[in-house]
PDB file of C-alpha atoms and ligand atoms in Angstrom:
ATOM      1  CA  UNK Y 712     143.901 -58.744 -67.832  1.00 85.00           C
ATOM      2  CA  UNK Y 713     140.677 -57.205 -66.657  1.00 91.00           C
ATOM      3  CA  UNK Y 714     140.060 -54.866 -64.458  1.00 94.00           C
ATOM      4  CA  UNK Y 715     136.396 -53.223 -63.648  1.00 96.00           C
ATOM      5  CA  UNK Y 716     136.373 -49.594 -63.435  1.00 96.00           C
ATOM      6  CA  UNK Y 717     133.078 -48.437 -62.555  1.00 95.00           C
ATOM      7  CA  UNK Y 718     134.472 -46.986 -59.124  1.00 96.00           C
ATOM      8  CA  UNK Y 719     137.293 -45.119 -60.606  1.00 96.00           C
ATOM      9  CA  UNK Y 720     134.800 -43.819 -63.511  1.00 95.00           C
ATOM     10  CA  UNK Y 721     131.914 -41.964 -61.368  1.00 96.00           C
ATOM     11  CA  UNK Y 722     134.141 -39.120 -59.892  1.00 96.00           C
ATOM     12  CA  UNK Y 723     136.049 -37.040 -62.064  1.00 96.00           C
ATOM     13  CA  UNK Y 724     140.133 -36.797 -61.191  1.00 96.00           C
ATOM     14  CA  UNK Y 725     139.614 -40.106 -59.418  1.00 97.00           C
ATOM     15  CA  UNK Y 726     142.642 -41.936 -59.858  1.00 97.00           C
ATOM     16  CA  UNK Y 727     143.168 -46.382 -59.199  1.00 97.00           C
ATOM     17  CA  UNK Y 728     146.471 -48.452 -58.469  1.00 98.00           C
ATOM     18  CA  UNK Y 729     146.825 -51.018 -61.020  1.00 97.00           C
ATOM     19  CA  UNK Y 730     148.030 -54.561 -60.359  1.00 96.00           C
ATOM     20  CA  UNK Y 731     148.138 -57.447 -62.728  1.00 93.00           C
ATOM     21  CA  UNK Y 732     149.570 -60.735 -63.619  1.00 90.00           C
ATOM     22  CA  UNK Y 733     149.806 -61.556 -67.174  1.00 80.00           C
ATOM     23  CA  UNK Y 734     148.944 -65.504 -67.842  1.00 75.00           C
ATOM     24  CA  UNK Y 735     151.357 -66.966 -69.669  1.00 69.00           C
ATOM     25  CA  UNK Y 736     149.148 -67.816 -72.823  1.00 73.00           C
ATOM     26  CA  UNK Y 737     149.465 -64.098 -73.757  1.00 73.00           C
ATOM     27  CA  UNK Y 738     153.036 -64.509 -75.176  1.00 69.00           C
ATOM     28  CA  UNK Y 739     151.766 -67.180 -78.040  1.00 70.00           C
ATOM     29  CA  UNK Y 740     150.345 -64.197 -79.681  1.00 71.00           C
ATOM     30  CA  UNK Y 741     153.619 -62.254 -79.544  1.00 73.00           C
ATOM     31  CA  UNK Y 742     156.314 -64.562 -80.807  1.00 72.00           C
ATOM     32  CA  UNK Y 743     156.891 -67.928 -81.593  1.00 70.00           C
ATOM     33  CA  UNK Y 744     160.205 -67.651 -80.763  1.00 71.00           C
ATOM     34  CA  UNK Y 745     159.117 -67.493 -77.130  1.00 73.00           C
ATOM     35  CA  UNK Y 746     158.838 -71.283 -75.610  1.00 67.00           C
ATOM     36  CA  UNK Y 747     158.781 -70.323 -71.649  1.00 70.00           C
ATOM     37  CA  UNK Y 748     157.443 -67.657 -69.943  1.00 75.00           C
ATOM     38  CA  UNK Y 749     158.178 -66.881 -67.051  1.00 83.00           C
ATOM     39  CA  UNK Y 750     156.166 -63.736 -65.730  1.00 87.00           C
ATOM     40  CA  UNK Y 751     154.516 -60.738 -66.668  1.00 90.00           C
ATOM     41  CA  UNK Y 752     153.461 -57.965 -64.159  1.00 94.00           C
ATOM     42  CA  UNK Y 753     151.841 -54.903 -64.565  1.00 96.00           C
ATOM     43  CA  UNK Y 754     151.733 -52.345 -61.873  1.00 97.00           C
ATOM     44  CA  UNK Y 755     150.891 -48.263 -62.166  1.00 98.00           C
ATOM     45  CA  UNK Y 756     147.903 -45.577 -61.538  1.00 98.00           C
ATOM     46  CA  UNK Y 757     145.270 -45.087 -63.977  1.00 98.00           C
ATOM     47  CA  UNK Y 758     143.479 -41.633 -63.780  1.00 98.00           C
ATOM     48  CA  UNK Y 759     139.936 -40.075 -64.652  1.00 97.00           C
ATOM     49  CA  UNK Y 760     140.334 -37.136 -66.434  1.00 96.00           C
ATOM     50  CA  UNK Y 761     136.646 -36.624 -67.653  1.00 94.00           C
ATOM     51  CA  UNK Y 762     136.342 -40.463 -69.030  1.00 93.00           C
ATOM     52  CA  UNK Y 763     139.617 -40.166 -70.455  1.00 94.00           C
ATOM     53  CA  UNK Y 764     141.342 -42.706 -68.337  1.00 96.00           C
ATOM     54  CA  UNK Y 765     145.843 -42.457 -68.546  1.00 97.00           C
ATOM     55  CA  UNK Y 766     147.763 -45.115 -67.334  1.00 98.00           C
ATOM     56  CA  UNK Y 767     151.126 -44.830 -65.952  1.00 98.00           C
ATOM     57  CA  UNK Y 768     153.399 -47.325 -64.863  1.00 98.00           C
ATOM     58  CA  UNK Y 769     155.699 -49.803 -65.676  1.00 97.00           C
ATOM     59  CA  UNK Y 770     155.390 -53.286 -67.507  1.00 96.00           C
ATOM     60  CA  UNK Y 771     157.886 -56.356 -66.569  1.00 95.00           C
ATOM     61  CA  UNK Y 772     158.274 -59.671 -68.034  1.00 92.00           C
ATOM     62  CA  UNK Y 773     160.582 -62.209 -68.094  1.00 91.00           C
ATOM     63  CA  UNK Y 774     160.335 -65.881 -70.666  1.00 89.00           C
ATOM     64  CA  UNK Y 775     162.926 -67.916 -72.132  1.00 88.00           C
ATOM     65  CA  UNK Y 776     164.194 -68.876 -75.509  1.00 88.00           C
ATOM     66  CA  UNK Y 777     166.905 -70.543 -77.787  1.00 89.00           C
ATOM     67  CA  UNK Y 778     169.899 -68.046 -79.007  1.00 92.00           C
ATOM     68  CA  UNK Y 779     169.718 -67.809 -82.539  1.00 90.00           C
ATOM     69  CA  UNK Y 780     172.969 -68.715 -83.259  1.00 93.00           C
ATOM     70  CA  UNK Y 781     173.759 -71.377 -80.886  1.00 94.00           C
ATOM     71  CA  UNK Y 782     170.282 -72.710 -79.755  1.00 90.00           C
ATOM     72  CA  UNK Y 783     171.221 -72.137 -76.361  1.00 91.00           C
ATOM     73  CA  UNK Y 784     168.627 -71.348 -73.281  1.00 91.00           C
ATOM     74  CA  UNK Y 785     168.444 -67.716 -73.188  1.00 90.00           C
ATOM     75  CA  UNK Y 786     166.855 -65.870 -70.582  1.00 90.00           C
ATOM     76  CA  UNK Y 787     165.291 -62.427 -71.113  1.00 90.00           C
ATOM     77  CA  UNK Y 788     164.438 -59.891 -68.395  1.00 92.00           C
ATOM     78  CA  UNK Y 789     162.728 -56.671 -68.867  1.00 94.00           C
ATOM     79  CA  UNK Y 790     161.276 -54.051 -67.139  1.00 96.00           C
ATOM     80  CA  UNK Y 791     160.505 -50.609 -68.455  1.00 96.00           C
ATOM     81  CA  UNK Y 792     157.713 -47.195 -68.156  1.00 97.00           C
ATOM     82  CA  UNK Y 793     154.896 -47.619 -70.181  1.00 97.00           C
ATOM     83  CA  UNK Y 794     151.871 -45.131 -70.070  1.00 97.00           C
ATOM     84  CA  UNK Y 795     149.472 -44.302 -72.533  1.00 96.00           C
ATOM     85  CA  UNK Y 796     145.574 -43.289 -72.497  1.00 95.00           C
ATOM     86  CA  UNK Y 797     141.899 -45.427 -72.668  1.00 96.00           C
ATOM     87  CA  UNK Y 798     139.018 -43.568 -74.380  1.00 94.00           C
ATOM     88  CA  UNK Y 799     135.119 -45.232 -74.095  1.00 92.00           C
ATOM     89  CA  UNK Y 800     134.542 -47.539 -76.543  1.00 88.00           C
ATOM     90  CA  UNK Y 801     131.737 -45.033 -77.690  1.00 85.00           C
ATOM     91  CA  UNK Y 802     134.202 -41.789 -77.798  1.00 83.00           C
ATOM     92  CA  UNK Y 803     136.767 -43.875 -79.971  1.00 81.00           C
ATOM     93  CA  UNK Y 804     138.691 -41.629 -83.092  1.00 80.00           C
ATOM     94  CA  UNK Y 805     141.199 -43.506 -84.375  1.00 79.00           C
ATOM     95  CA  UNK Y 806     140.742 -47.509 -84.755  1.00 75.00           C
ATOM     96  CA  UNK Y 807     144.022 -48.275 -82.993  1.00 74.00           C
ATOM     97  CA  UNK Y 808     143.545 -46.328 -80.198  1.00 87.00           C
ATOM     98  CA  UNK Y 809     143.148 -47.960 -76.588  1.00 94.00           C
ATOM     99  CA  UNK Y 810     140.035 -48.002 -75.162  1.00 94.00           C
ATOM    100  CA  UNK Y 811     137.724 -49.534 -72.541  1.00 95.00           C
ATOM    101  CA  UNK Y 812     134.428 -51.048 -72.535  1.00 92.00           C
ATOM    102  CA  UNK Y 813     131.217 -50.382 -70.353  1.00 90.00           C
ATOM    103  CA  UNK Y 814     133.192 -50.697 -66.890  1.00 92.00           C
ATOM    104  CA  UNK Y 815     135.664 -52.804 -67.742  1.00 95.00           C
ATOM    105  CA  UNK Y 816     139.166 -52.009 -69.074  1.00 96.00           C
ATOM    106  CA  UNK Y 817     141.171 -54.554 -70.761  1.00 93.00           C
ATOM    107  CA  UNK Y 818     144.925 -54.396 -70.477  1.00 94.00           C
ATOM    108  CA  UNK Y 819     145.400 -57.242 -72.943  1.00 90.00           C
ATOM    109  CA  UNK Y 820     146.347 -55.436 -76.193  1.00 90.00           C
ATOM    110  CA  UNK Y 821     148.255 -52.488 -74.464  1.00 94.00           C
ATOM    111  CA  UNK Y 822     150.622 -54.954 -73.194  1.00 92.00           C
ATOM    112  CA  UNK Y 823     150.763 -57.439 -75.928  1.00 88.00           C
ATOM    113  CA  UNK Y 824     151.616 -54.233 -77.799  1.00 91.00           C
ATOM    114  CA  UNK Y 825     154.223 -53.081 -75.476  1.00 93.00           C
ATOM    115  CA  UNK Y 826     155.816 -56.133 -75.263  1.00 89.00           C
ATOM    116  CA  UNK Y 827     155.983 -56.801 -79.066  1.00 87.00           C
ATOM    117  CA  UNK Y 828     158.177 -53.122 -79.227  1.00 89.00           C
ATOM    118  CA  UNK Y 829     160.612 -54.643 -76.837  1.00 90.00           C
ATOM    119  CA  UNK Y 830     161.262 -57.910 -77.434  1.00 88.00           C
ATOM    120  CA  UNK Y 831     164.256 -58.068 -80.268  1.00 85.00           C
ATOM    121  CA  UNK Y 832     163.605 -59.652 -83.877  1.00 83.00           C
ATOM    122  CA  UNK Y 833     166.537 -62.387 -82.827  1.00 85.00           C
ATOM    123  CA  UNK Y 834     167.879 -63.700 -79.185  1.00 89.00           C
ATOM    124  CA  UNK Y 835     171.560 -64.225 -79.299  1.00 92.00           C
ATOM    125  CA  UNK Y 836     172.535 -65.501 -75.616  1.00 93.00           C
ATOM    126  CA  UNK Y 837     175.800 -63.613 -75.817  1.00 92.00           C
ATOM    127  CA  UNK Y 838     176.807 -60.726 -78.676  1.00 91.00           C
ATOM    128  CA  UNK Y 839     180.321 -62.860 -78.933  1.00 94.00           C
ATOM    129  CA  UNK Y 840     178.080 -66.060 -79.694  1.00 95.00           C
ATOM    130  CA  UNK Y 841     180.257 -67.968 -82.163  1.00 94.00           C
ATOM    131  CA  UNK Y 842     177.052 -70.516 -83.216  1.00 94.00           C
ATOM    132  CA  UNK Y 843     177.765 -73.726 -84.573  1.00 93.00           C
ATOM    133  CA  UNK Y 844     179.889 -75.125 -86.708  1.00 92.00           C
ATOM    134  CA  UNK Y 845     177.768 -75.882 -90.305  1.00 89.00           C
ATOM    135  CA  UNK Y 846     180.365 -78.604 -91.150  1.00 90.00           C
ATOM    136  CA  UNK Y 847     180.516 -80.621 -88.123  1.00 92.00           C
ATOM    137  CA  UNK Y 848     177.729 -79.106 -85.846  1.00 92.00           C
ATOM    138  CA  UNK Y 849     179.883 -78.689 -82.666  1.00 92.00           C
ATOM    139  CA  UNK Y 850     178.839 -75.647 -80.216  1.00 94.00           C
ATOM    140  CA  UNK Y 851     181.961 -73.507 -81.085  1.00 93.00           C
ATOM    141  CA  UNK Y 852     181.380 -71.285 -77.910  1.00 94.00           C
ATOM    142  CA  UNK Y 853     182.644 -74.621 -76.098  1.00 93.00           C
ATOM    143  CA  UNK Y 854     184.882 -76.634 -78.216  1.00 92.00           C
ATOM    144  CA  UNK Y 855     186.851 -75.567 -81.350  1.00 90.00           C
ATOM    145  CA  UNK Y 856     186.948 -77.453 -84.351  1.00 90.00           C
ATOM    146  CA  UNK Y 857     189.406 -77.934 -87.270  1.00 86.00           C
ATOM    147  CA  UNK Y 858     186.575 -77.486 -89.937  1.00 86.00           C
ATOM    148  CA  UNK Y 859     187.700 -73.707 -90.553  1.00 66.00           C
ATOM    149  CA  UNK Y 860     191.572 -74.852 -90.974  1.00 59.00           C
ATOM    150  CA  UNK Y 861     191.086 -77.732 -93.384  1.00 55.00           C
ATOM    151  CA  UNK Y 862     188.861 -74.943 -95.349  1.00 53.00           C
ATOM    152  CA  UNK Y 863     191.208 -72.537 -97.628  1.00 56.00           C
ATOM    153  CA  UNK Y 864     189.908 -69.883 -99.313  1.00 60.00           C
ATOM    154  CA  UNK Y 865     190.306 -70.565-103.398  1.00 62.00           C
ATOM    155  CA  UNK Y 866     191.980 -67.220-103.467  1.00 63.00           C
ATOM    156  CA  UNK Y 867     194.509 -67.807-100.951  1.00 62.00           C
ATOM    157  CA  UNK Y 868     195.491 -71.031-102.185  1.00 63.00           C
ATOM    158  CA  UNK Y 869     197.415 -69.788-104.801  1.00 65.00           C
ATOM    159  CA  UNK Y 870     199.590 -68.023-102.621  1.00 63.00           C
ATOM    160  CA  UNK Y 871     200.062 -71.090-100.393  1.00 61.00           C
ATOM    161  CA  UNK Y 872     201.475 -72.566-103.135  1.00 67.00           C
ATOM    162  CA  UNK Y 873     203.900 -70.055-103.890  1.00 66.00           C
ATOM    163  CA  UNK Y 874     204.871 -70.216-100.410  1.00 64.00           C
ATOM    164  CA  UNK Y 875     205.981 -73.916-100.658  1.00 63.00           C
TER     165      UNK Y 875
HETATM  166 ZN1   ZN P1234     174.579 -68.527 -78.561  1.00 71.02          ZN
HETATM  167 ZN1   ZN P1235     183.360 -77.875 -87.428  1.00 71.02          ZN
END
């Protein structure tokens, strides 16, 4: 995710297009819920502003993964605007900021970071998932089973008697 920036760094207000594709190695350092991925594009205009060089653009990615409650393939597609800014290695402040080495920038951690704020703690393949039955470990989004109704709640079953 490296891109040499010597041109874009010897004239002041200069400004570069930006094109990358991510390799799909990058999302092992993201999530292990992640198992496929499927792509990962990066495409925007970084600018010179007196060796301060900000990116704008937007980030899209796509991979694959089980739903949390079924274990069903999920599919997840983003695309959003990211920008930020890349200082010289040598003019860095703060030790989280971005920043770009020599005359080379890598847009490794920017995305990896990016991508980290988007994808969501757990992948459900539908909000309605209904998951799997603990008892009897049928997919309950496809088949119903008659665990629940053989299962009464101690406090009801009382009043099922009195209902006799
Ligand atoms: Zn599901
Ligand atoms: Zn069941």
């Amino acid at each position: 995710m490296r891109v040499d920036i010597s041109a874009l760094l010897k004239v002041n207000g200069r400004s570069m297009d930006i094109e990358i594709d991510g390799n799909p190695e990058m999302f092992d350092k993201v999530s292990s819920d992640i198992q496929k991925f499927n792509k990962l594009h990066l495409k925007g205009v970084l600018v010179n502003s007196a060796g301060i060089l900000s990116f704008k653009g937007n980030l899209s990615f796509s991979y694959n993964t089980g739903c949390g409650r079924c274990l069903s393939e999920v599919e997840q597609d983003y695309t959003f605007d990211v920008e930020d800014v890349f200082c010289s290695e040598a003019s860095l402040k703060e030790e989280d900021d971005y920043f770009y080495t020599g005359k080379e920038l890598d847009f490794s951690k920017f995305i990896l970071d990016n991508i980290a704020l988007a994808i969501p703690l757990k992948h459900l393949c539908s909000e309605h998932c209904k998951g799997i039955c603990p008892e009897c470990g049928k997919d309950l989004n496809k088949e119903e089973c008659s665990c629940k109704d053989e299962y009464i709640d101690p406090r009801l079953s009382k009043l099922k008697d009195l209902l006799k």
